Short mmCIF file of C-alpha atoms in Angstrom, two decimals:
data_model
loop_
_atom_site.label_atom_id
_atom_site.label_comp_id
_atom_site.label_asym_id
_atom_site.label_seq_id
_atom_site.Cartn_x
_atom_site.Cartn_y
_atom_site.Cartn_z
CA UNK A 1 78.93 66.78 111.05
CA UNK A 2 77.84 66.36 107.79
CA UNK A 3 80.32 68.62 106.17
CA UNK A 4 83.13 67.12 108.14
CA UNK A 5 82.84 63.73 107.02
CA UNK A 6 82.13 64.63 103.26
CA UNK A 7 85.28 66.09 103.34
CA UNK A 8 87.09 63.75 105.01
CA UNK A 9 85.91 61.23 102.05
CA UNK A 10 87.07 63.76 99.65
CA UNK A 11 90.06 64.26 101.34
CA UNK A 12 91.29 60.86 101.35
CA UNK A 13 89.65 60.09 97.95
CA UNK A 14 91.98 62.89 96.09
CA UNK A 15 94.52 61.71 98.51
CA UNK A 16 94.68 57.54 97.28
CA UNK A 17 94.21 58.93 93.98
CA UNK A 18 97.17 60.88 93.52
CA UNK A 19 98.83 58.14 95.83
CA UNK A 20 98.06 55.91 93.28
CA UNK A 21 97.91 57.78 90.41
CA UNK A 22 100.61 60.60 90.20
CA UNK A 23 102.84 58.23 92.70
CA UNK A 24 102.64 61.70 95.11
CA UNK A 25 105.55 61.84 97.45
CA UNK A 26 104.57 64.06 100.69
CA UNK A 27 107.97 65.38 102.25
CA UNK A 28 108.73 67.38 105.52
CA UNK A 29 104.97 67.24 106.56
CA UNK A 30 106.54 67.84 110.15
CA UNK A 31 106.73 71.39 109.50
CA UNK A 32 102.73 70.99 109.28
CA UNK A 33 102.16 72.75 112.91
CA UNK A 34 99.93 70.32 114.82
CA UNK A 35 97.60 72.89 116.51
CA UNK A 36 96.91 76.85 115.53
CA UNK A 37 95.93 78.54 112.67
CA UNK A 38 98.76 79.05 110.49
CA UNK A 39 99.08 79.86 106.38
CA UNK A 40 100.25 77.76 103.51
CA UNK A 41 102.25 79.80 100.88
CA UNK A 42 102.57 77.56 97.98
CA UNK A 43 103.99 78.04 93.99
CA UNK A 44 101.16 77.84 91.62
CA UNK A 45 101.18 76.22 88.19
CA UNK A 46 98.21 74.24 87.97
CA UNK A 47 94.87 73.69 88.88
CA UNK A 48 96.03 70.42 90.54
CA UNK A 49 97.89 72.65 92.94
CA UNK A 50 94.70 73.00 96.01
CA UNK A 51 93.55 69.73 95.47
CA UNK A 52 97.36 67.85 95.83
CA UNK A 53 97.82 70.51 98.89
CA UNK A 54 93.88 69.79 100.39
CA UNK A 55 94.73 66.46 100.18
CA UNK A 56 98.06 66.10 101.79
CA UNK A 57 98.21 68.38 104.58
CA UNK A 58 97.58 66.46 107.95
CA UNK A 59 95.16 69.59 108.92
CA UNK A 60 92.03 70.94 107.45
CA UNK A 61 92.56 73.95 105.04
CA UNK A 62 90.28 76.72 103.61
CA UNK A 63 91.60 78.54 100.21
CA UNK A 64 89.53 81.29 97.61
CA UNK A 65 89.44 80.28 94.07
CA UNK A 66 88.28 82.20 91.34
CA UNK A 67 84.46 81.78 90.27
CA UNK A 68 84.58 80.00 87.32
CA UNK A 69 86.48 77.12 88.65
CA UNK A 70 83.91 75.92 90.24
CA UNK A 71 81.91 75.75 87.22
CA UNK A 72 84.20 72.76 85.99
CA UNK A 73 82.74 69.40 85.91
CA UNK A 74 84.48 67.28 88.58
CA UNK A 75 87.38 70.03 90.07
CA UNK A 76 83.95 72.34 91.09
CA UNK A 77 82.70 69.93 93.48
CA UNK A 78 85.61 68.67 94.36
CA UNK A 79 87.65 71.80 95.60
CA UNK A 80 84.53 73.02 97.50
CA UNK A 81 84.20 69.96 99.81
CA UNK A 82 87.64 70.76 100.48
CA UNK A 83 86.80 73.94 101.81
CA UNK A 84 87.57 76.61 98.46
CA UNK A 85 85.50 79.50 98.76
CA UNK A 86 84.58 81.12 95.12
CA UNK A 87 85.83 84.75 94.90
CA UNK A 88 84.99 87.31 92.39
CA UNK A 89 87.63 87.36 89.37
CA UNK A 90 88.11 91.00 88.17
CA UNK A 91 91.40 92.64 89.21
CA UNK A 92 90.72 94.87 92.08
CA UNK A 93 87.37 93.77 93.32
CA UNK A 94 88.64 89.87 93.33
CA UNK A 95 92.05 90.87 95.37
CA UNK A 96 89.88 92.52 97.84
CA UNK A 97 87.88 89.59 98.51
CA UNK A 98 90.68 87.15 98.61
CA UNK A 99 92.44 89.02 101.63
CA UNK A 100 89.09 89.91 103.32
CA UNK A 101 87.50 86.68 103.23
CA UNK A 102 90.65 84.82 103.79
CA UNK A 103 91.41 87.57 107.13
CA UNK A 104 88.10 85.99 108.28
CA UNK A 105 88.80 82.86 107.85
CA UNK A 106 92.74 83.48 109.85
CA UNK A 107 90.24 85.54 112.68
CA UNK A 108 88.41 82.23 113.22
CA UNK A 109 91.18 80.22 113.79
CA UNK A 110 91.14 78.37 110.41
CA UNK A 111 94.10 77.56 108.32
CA UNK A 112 94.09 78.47 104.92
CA UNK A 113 96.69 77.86 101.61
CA UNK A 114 97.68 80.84 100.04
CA UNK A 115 99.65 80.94 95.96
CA UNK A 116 101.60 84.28 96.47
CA UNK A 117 102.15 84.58 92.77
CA UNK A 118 98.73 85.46 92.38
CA UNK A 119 97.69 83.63 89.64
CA UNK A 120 99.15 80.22 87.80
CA UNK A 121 101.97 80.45 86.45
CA UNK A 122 101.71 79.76 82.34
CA UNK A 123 105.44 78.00 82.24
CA UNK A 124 105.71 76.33 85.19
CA UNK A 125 108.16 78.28 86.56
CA UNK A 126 108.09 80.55 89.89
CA UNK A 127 106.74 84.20 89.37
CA UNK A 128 107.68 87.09 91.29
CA UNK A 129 104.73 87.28 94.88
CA UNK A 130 102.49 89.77 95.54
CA UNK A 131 102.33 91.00 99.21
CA UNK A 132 98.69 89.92 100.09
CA UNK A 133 100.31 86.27 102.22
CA UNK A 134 102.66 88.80 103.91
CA UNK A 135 100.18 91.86 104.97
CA UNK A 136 97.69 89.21 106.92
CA UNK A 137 100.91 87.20 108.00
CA UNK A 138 101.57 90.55 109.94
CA UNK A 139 98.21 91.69 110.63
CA UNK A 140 97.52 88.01 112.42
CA UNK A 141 101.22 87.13 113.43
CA UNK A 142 100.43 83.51 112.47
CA UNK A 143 103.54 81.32 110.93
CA UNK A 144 103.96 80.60 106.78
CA UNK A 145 104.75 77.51 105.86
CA UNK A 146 106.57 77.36 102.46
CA UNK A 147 105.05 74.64 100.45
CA UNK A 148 106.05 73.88 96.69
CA UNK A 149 105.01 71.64 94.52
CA UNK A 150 106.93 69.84 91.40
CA UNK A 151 105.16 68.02 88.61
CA UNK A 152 101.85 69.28 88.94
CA UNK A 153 101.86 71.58 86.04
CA UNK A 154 103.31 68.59 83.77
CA UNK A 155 100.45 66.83 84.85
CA UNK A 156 97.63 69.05 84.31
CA UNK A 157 99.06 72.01 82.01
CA UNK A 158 96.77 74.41 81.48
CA UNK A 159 93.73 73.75 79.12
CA UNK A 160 94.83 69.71 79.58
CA UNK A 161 91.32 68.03 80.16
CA UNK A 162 92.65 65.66 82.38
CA UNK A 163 95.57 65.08 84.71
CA UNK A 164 98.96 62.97 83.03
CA UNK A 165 100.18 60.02 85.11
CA UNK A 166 103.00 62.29 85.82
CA UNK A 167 105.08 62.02 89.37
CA UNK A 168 104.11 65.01 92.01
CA UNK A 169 106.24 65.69 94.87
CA UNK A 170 104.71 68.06 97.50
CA UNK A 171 107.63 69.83 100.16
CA UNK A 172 107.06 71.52 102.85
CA UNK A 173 109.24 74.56 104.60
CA UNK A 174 110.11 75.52 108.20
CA UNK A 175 107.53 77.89 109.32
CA UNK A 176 108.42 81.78 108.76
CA UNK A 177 107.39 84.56 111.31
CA UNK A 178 107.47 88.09 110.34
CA UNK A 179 107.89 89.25 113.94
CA UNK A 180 110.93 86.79 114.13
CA UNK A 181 112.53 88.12 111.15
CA UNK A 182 112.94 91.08 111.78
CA UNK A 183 111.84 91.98 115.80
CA UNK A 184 112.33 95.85 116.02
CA UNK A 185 110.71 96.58 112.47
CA UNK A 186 107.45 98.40 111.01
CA UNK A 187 104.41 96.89 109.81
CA UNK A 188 105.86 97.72 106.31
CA UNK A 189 109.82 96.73 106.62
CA UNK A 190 108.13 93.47 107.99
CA UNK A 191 105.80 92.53 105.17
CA UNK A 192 109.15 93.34 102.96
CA UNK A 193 111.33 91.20 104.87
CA UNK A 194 108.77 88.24 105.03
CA UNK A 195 108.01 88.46 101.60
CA UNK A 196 111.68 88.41 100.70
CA UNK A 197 112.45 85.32 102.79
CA UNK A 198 109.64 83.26 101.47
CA UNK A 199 110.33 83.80 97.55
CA UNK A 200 113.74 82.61 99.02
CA UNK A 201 112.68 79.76 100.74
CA UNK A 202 110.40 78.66 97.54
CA UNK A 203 113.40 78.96 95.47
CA UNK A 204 115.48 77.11 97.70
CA UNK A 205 112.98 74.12 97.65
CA UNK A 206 112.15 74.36 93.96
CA UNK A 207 116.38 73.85 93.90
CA UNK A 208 116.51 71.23 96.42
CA UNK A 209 113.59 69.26 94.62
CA UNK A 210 114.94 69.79 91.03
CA UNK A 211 116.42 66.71 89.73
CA UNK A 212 115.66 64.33 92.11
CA UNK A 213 111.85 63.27 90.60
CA UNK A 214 111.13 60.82 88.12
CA UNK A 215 108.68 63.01 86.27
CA UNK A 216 107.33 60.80 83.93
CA UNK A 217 105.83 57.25 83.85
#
């Protein structure tokens, strides 16, 4: 009870914040399934990127971070009421925990966000995804909903202190179903084809965003 309503005040905290702050614009949260566990596969290029996601989708998420974010004054506490779970960060050892604690989490009927790229970007721009959203999008068969984000690495760049008054925009994608893309494959030729079809569908709202943001004050 407790830690529901603490994050619920976090929540919508972070929430009127960047409301208020970083004018956030919240678009397509329709594709936001209303019951079910499901996955969030989002672009990555700041450490804005859980807390603008945590805060804007209509359900409760779960998401690993690495360790030593939550040794930050301020983002620490604030990304673990909103349900981060710290994860070791050396190479093989921390991917191993990411896609065992976050199969857990899927097995208990949780929803988590997932950044496919595997780590933030350092230009802003969208890197080539690792397969870890795909292999428990098969394993589970729960839906992948495209998310990207624009502005949030103008507003908190890495090594910035604290975030810019810069616009965010936050769009979400049709949910994605490996079975449904491609019905008579293998595990394998489905984890390829879902992977494939998501860095398309992040591309394709990266293109349909660009432009039309007023990125600065």
């Amino acid at each position: 009870m407790f830690r529901a309503l603490l994050y619920g005040c976090v929540k919508y905290s972070c929430l009127l914040w960047l409301r208020l702050y970083n004018r956030l614009s919240i678009e397509a949260v329709d594709e936001v399934p209303r019951r079910g566990a499901f996955i969030v596969a989002a672009n990555h290029c700041s450490n804005l990127d859980p807390v603008v996601i945590g805060a804007a989708c209509p359900r409760r998420l779960r998401f690993m971070a690495k360790e030593e974010l939550f040794r930050i004054p301020l983002l620490g506490p604030l990304i673990r009421a909103l349900g981060a779970v710290p994860v070791p960060r050396s190479d093989r050892q921390g991917a191993a925990a990411v896609l065992r604690l976050t199969l857990a989490r899927l097995e208990a009927s949780e929803s988590v966000i997932l950044f496919p790229e595997g780590t933030r970007s350092r230009d802003g721009r969208l890197k080539g995804l690792e397969g870890g959203v795909a292999l428990l999008a098969v394993k589970t068969g729960l839906p992948v909903i495209p998310a990207f984000i624009s502005g949030s690495y103008e507003a908190l760049p890495g090594g910035a202190p604290f975030p810019r008054p810069v616009k965010i925009r936050l769009r979400f994608g049709s949910p994605l179903r490996a079975a449904e893309l491609l019905p008579e494959g293998s595990e394998k030729e489905r984890r390829q084809a879902l992977l494939r079809r998501l860095e398309r569908e992040l591309l394709s709202l990266q293109s349909s965003m660009a432009g039309g943001a007023d990125d600065h004050p």
